[in-house]
PDB file of C-alpha atoms in Angstrom:
ATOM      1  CA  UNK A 296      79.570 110.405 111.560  1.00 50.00           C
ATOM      2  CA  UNK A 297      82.508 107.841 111.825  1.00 72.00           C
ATOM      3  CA  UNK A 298      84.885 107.950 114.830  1.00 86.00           C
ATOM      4  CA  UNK A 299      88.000 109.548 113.589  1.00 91.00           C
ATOM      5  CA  UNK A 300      90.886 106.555 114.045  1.00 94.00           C
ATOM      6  CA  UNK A 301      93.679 107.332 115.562  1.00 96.00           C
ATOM      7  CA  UNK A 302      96.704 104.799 115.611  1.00 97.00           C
ATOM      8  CA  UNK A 303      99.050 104.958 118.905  1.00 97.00           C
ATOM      9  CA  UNK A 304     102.315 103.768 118.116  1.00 97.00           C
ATOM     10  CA  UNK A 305     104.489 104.046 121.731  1.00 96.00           C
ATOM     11  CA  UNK A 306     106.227 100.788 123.529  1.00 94.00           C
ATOM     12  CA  UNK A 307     105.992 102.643 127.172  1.00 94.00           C
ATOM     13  CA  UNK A 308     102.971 100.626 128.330  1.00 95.00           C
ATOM     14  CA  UNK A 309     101.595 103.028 131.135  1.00 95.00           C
ATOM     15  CA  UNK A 310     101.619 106.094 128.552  1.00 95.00           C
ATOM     16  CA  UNK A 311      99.784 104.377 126.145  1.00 95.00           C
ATOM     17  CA  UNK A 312      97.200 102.948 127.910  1.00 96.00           C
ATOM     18  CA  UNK A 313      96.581 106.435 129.502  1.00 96.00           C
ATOM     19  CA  UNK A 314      96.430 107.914 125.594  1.00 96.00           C
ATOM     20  CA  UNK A 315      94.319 105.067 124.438  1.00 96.00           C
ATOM     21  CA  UNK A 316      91.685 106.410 127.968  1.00 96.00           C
ATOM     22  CA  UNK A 317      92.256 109.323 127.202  1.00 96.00           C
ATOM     23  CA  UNK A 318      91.091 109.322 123.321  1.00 96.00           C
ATOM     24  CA  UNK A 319      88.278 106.669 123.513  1.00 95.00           C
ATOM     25  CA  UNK A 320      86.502 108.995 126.131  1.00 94.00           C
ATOM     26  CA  UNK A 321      87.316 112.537 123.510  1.00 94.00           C
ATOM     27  CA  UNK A 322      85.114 109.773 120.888  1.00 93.00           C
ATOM     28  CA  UNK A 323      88.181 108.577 119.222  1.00 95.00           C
ATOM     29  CA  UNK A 324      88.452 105.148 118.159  1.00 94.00           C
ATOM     30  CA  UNK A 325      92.329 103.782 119.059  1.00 96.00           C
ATOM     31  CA  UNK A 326      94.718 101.292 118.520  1.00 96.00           C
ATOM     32  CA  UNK A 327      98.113 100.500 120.220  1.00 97.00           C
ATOM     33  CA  UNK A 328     101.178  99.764 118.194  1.00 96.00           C
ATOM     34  CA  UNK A 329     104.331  98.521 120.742  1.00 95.00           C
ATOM     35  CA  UNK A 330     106.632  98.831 118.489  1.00 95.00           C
ATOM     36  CA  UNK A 331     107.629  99.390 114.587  1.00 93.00           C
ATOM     37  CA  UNK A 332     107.147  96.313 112.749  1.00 93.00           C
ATOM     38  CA  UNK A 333     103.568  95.622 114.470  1.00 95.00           C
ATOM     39  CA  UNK A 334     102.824  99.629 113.281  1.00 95.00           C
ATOM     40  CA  UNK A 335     103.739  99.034 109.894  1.00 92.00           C
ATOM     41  CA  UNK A 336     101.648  96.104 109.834  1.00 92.00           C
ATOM     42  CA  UNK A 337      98.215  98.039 110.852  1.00 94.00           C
ATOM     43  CA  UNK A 338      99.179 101.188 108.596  1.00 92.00           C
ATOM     44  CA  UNK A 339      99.213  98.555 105.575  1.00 87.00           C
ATOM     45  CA  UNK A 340      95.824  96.799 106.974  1.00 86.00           C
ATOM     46  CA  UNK A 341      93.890 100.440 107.608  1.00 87.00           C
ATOM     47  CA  UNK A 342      93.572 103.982 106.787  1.00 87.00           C
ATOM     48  CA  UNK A 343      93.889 105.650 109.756  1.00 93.00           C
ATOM     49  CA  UNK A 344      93.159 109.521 110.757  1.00 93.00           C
ATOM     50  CA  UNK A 345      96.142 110.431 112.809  1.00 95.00           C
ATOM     51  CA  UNK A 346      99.293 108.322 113.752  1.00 97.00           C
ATOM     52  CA  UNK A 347     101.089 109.134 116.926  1.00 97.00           C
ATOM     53  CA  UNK A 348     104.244 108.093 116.581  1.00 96.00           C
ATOM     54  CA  UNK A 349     107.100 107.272 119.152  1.00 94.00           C
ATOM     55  CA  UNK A 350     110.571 108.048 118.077  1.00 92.00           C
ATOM     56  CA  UNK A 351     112.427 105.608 120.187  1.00 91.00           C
ATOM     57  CA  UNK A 352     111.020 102.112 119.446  1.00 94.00           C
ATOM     58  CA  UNK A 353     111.611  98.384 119.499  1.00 92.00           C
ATOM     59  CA  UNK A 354     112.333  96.597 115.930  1.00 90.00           C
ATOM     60  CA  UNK A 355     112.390  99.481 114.027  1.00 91.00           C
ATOM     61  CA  UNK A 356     112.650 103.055 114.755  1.00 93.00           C
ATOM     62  CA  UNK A 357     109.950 106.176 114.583  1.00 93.00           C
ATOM     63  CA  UNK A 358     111.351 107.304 112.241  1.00 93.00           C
ATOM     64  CA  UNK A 359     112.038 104.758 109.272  1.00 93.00           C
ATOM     65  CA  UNK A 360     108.552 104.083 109.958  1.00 94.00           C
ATOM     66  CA  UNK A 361     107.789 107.847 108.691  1.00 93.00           C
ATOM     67  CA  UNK A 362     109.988 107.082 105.774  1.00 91.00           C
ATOM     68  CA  UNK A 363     108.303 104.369 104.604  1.00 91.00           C
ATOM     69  CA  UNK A 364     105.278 105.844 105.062  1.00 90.00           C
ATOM     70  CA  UNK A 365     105.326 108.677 103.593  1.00 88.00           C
ATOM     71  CA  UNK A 366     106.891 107.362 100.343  1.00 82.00           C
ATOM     72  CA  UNK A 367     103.402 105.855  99.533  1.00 79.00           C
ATOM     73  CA  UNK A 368     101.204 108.180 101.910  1.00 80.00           C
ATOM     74  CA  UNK A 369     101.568 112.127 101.533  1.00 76.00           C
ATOM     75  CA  UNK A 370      98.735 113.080 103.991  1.00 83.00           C
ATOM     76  CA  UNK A 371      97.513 111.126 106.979  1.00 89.00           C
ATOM     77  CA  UNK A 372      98.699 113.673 109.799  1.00 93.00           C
ATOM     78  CA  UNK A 373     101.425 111.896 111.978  1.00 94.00           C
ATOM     79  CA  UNK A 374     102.540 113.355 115.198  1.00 95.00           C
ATOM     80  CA  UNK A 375     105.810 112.426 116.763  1.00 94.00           C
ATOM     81  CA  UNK A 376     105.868 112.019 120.703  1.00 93.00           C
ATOM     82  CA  UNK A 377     109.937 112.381 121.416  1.00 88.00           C
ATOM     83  CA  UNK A 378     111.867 112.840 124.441  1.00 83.00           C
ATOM     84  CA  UNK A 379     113.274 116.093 125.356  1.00 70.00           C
ATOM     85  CA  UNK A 380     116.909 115.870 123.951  1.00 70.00           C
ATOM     86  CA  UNK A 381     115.617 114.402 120.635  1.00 70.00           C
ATOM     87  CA  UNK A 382     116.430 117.929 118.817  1.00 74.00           C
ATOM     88  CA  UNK A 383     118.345 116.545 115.843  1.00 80.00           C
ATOM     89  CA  UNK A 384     115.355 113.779 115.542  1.00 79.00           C
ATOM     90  CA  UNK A 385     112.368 116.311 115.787  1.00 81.00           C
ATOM     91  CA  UNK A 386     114.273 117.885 112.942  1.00 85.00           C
ATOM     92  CA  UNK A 387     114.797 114.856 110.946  1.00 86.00           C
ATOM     93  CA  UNK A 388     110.884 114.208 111.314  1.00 86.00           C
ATOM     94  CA  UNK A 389     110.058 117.193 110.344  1.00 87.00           C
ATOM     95  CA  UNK A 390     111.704 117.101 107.041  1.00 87.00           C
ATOM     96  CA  UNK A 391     110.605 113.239 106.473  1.00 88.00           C
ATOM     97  CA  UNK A 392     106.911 114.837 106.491  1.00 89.00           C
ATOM     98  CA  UNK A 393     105.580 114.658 110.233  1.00 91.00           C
ATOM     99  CA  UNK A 394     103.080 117.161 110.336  1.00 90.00           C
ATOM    100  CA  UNK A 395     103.664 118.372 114.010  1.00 91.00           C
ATOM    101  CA  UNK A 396     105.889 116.825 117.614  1.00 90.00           C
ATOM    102  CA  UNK A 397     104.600 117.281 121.170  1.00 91.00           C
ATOM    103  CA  UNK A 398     107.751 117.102 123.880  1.00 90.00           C
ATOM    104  CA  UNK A 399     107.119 114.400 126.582  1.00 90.00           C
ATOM    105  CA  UNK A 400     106.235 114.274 129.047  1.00 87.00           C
ATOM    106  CA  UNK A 401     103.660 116.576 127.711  1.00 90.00           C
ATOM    107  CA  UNK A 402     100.142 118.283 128.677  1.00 91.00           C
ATOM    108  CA  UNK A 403      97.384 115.899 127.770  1.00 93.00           C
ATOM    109  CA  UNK A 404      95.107 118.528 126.970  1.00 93.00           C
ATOM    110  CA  UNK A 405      97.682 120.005 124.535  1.00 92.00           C
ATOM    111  CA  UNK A 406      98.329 117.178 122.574  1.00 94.00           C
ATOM    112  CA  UNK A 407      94.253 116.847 122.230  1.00 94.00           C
ATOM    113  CA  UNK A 408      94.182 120.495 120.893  1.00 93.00           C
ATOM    114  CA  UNK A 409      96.780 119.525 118.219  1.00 91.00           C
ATOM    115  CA  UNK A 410      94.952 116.584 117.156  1.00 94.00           C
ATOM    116  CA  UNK A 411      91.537 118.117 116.987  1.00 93.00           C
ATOM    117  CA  UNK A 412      93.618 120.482 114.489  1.00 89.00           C
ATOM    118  CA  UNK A 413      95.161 118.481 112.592  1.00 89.00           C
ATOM    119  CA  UNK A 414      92.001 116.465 111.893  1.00 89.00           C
ATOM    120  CA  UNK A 415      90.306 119.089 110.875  1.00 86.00           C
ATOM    121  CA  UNK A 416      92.574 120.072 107.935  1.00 80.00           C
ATOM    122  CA  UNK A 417      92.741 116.743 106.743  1.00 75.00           C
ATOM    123  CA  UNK A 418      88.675 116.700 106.685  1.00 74.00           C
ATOM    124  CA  UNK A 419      89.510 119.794 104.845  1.00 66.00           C
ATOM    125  CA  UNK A 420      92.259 118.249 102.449  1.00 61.00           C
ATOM    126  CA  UNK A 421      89.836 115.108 101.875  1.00 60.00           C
ATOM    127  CA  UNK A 422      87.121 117.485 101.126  1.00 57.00           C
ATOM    128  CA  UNK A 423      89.323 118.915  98.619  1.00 55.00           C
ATOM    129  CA  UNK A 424      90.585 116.347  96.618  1.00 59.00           C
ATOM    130  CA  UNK A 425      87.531 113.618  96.314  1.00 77.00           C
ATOM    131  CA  UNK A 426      88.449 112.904  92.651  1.00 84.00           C
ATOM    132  CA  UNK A 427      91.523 112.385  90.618  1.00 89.00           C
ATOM    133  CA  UNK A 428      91.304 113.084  86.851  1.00 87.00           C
ATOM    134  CA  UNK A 429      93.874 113.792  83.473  1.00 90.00           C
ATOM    135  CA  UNK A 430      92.061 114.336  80.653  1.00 88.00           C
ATOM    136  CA  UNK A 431      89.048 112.187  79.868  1.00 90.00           C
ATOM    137  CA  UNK A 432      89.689 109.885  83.035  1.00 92.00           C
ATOM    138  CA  UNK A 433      88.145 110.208  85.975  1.00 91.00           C
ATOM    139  CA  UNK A 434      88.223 108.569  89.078  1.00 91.00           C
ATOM    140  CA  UNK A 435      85.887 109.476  92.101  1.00 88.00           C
ATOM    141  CA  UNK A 436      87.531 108.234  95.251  1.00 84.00           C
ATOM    142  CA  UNK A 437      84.402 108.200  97.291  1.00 78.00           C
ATOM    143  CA  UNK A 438      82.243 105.302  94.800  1.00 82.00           C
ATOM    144  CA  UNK A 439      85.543 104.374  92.872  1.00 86.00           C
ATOM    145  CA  UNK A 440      84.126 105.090  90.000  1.00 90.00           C
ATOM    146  CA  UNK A 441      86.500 105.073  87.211  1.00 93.00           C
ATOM    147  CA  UNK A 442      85.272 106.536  84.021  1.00 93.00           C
ATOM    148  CA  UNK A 443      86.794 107.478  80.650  1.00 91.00           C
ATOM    149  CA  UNK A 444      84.510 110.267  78.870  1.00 85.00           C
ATOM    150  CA  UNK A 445      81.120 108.656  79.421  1.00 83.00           C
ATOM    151  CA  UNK A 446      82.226 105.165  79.698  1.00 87.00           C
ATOM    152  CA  UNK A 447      82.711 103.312  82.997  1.00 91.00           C
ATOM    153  CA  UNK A 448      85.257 101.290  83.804  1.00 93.00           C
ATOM    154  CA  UNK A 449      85.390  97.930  85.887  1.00 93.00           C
ATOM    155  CA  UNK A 450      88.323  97.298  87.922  1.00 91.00           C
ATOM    156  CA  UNK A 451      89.812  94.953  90.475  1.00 91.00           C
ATOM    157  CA  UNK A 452      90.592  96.461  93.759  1.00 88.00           C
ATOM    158  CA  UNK A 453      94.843  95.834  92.658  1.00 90.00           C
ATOM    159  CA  UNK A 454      93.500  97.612  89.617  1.00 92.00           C
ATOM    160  CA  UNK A 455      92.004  99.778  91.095  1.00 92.00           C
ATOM    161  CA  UNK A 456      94.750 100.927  93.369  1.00 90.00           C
ATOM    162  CA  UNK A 457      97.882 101.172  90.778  1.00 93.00           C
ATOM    163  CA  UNK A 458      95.547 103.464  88.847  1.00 94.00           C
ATOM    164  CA  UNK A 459      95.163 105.879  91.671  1.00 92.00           C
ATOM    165  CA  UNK A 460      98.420 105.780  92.923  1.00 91.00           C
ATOM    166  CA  UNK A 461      99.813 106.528  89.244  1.00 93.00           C
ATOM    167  CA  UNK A 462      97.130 109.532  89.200  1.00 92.00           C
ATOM    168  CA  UNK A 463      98.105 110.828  92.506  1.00 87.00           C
ATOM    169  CA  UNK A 464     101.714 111.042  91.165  1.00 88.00           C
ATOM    170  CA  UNK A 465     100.915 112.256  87.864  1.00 88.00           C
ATOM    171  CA  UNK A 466     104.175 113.693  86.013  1.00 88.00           C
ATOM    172  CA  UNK A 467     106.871 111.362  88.362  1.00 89.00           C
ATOM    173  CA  UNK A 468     108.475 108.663  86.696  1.00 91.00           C
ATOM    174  CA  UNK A 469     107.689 105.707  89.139  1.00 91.00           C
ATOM    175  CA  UNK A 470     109.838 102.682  89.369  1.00 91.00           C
ATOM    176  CA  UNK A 471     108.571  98.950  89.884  1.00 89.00           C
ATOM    177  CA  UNK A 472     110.165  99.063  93.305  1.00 86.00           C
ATOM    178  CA  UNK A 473     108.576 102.012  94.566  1.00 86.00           C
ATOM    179  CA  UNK A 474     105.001 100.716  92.263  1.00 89.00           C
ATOM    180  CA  UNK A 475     105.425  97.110  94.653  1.00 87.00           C
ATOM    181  CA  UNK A 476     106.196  98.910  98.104  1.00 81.00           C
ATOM    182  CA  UNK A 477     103.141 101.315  97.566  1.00 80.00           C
ATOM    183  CA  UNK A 478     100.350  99.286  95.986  1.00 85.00           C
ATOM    184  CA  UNK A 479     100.946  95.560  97.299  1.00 83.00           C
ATOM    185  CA  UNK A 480     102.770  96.974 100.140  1.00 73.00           C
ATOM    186  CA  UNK A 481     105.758  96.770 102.417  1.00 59.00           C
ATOM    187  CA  UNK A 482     106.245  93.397 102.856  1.00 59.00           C
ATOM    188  CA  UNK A 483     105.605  91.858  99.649  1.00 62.00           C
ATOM    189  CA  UNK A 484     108.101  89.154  98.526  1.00 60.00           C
ATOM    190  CA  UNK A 485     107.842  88.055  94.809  1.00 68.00           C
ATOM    191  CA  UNK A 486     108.597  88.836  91.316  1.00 72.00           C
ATOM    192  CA  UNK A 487     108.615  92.623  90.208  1.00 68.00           C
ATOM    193  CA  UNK A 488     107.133  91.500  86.921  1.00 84.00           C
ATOM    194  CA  UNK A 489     103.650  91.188  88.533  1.00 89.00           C
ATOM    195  CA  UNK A 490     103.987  95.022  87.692  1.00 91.00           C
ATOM    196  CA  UNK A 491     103.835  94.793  84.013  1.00 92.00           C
ATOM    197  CA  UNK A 492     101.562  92.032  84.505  1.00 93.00           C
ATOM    198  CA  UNK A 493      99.369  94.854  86.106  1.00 93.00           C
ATOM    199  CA  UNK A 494     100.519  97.859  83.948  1.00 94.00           C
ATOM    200  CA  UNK A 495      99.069  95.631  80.519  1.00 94.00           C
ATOM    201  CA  UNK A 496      96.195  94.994  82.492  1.00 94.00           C
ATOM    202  CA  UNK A 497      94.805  98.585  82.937  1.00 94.00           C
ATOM    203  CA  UNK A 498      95.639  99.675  79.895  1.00 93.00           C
ATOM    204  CA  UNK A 499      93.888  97.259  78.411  1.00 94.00           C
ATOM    205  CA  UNK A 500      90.816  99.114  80.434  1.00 94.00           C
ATOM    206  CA  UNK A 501      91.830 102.726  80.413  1.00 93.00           C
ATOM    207  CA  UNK A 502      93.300 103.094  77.179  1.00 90.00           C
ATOM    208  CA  UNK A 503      92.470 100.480  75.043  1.00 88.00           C
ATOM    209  CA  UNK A 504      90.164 101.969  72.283  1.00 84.00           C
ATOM    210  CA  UNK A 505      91.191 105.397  72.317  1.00 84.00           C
ATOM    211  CA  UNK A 506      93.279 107.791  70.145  1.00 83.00           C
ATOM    212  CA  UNK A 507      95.826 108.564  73.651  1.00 87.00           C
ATOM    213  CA  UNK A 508      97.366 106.481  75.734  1.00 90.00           C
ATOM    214  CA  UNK A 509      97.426 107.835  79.539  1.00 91.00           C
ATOM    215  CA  UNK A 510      99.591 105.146  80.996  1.00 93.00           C
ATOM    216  CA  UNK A 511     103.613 105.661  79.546  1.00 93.00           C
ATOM    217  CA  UNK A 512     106.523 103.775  79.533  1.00 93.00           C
ATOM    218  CA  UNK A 513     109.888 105.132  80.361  1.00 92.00           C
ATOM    219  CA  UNK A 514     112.161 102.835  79.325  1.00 90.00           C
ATOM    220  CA  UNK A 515     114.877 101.398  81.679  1.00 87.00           C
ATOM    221  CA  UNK A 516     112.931 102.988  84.644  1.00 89.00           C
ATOM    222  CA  UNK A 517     108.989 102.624  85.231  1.00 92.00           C
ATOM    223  CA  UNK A 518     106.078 103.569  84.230  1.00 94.00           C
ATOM    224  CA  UNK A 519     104.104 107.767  84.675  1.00 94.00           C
ATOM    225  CA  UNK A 520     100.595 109.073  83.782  1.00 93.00           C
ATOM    226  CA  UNK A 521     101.515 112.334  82.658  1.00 84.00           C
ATOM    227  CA  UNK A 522      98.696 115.356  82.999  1.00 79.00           C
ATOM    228  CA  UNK A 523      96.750 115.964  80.267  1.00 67.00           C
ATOM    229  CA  UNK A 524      94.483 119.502  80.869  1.00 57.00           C
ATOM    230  CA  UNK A 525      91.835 119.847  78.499  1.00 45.00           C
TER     231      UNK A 525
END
C-alpha cells in the first residue's frame, strides 16, 4: 500500500520541520511548502492526500490558496493550522471548503487523530466514485479507460483530463476561464481558444458517430455535459 502524501504548507520553519518528523515516522510521506505561490506550484504538479494549510503566509495567503483550489478540486481534505484570534478566518475557511482547523499551538497527537480521519473518508469517497459515466460513456478513473457503449476510446492525457473534469461537473455551464484554470492549470498564460481547439477535439472522439451529442455548447458562455440516465 502507497504512503498516504501529505503536503505541509506553513512558513514557521521550526513547526514544520517538527510536522514533517513527526509524519514521516506515523508512515506518511511529506512535503514542505514555505509559502503560497511554492504550494500552488506542488498542488498543480501532484495529487496529494491531505494539505495542511497555514493561514498566515508569505506571497499569497491560506486562504486564496483554498479558493483556488477548490474551484478545480472538491475533495482532497485540507486542514487549516491558524492562530488563536483567527475566528473570522477559520470561518471564512470553512465556507471556502476546508474540511476541518486545528488551533495552534496545538496537541500533536490531536492533529494526527484528525488526519488519520480524514484520510479515511477520502479512501472511502475514492472508493465510491472510481468511475464517471452519462449515458453510454464511461470513464474508469483507475485504467482511464474511456469507453462509449462497447467502443474504446483513445485519448491524450489534455484529452483526457477536460473530459473528466466536464463529467465531474455534469449539468454546470463551465466557462473557458474556469475550463483553462482547472485543466492546464493556474498559471497558464496563452490564448483561451486552445479550449475550442480541445472541445472539437473530443468530440470528434466521444461523439462523433453517434445519434447524441454529450458535449454542448452554450452560447456566449462555455461549454456542459449534461446527465443523461438511461
Amino acid at each position: 500500500m502507497n504512503q498516504p502524501a501529505i503536503l505541509i504548507v506553513e512558513d514557521e520553519k521550526k513547526l514544520s520541520r517538527v510536522l514533517e518528523l513527526e509524519l514521516t515516522y506515523e508512515n506518511y510521506e511529506t512535503k514542505i511548502a514555505a509559502n503560497g505561490k511554492d504550494a500552488l506550484q506542488l498542488l498543480e504538479e501532484k495529487e496529494w492526500d491531505l494539505v495542511l494549510l497555514d493561514i498566515m503566509l508569505p506571497e499569497l495567503s491560506g486562504l486564496e490558496i483554498l479558493r483556488r483550489v477548490r474551484r478545480k478540486d472538491q475533495h482532497t481534505p485540507i486542514i487549516l493550522l491558524t492562530a488563536r484570534d483567527q475566528v473570522h478566518d477559520k470561518v471564512s475557511g470553512l465556507d471556502l471548503g476546508a474540511n476541518d482547523y486545528v488551533t495552534k499551538p496545538f496537541q500533536i497527537e490531536e492533529l494526527l487523530a484528525r488526519i488519520r480521519v480524514h484520510l479515511r473518508s477520502q479512501r472511502k469517497t475514492n472508493q465510491e466514485t472510481e468511475s464517471l459515466e452519462t449515458g453510454e460513456l464511461h470513464v474508469d478513473l483507475n485504467t482511464r479507460m474511456v469507453k462509449r457503449k462497447s467502443v474504446e476510446i483513445d485519448l491524450t492525457p489534455r484529452e483526457y483530463d477536460l473530459l473528466v473534469y466536464l463529467l465531474k461537473n455534469k449539468n454546470i455551464v463551465l466557462t473557458r476561464d474556469q475550463l483553462i484554470e482547472n485543466v492546464w492549470g493556474y498559471d497558464y498564460v496563452g490564448d483561451t481558444n486552445v479550449v475550442d481547439v480541445y472541445i472539437r477535439y473530443l468530440r470528434q472522439k466521444v461523439d462523433k458517430g453517434f445519434t447524441e451529442n454529450y458535449i454542448q455548447t452554450v452560447r456566449g458562455v462555455g461549454y456542459v455535459i449534461k446527465d443523461r440516465r438511461q
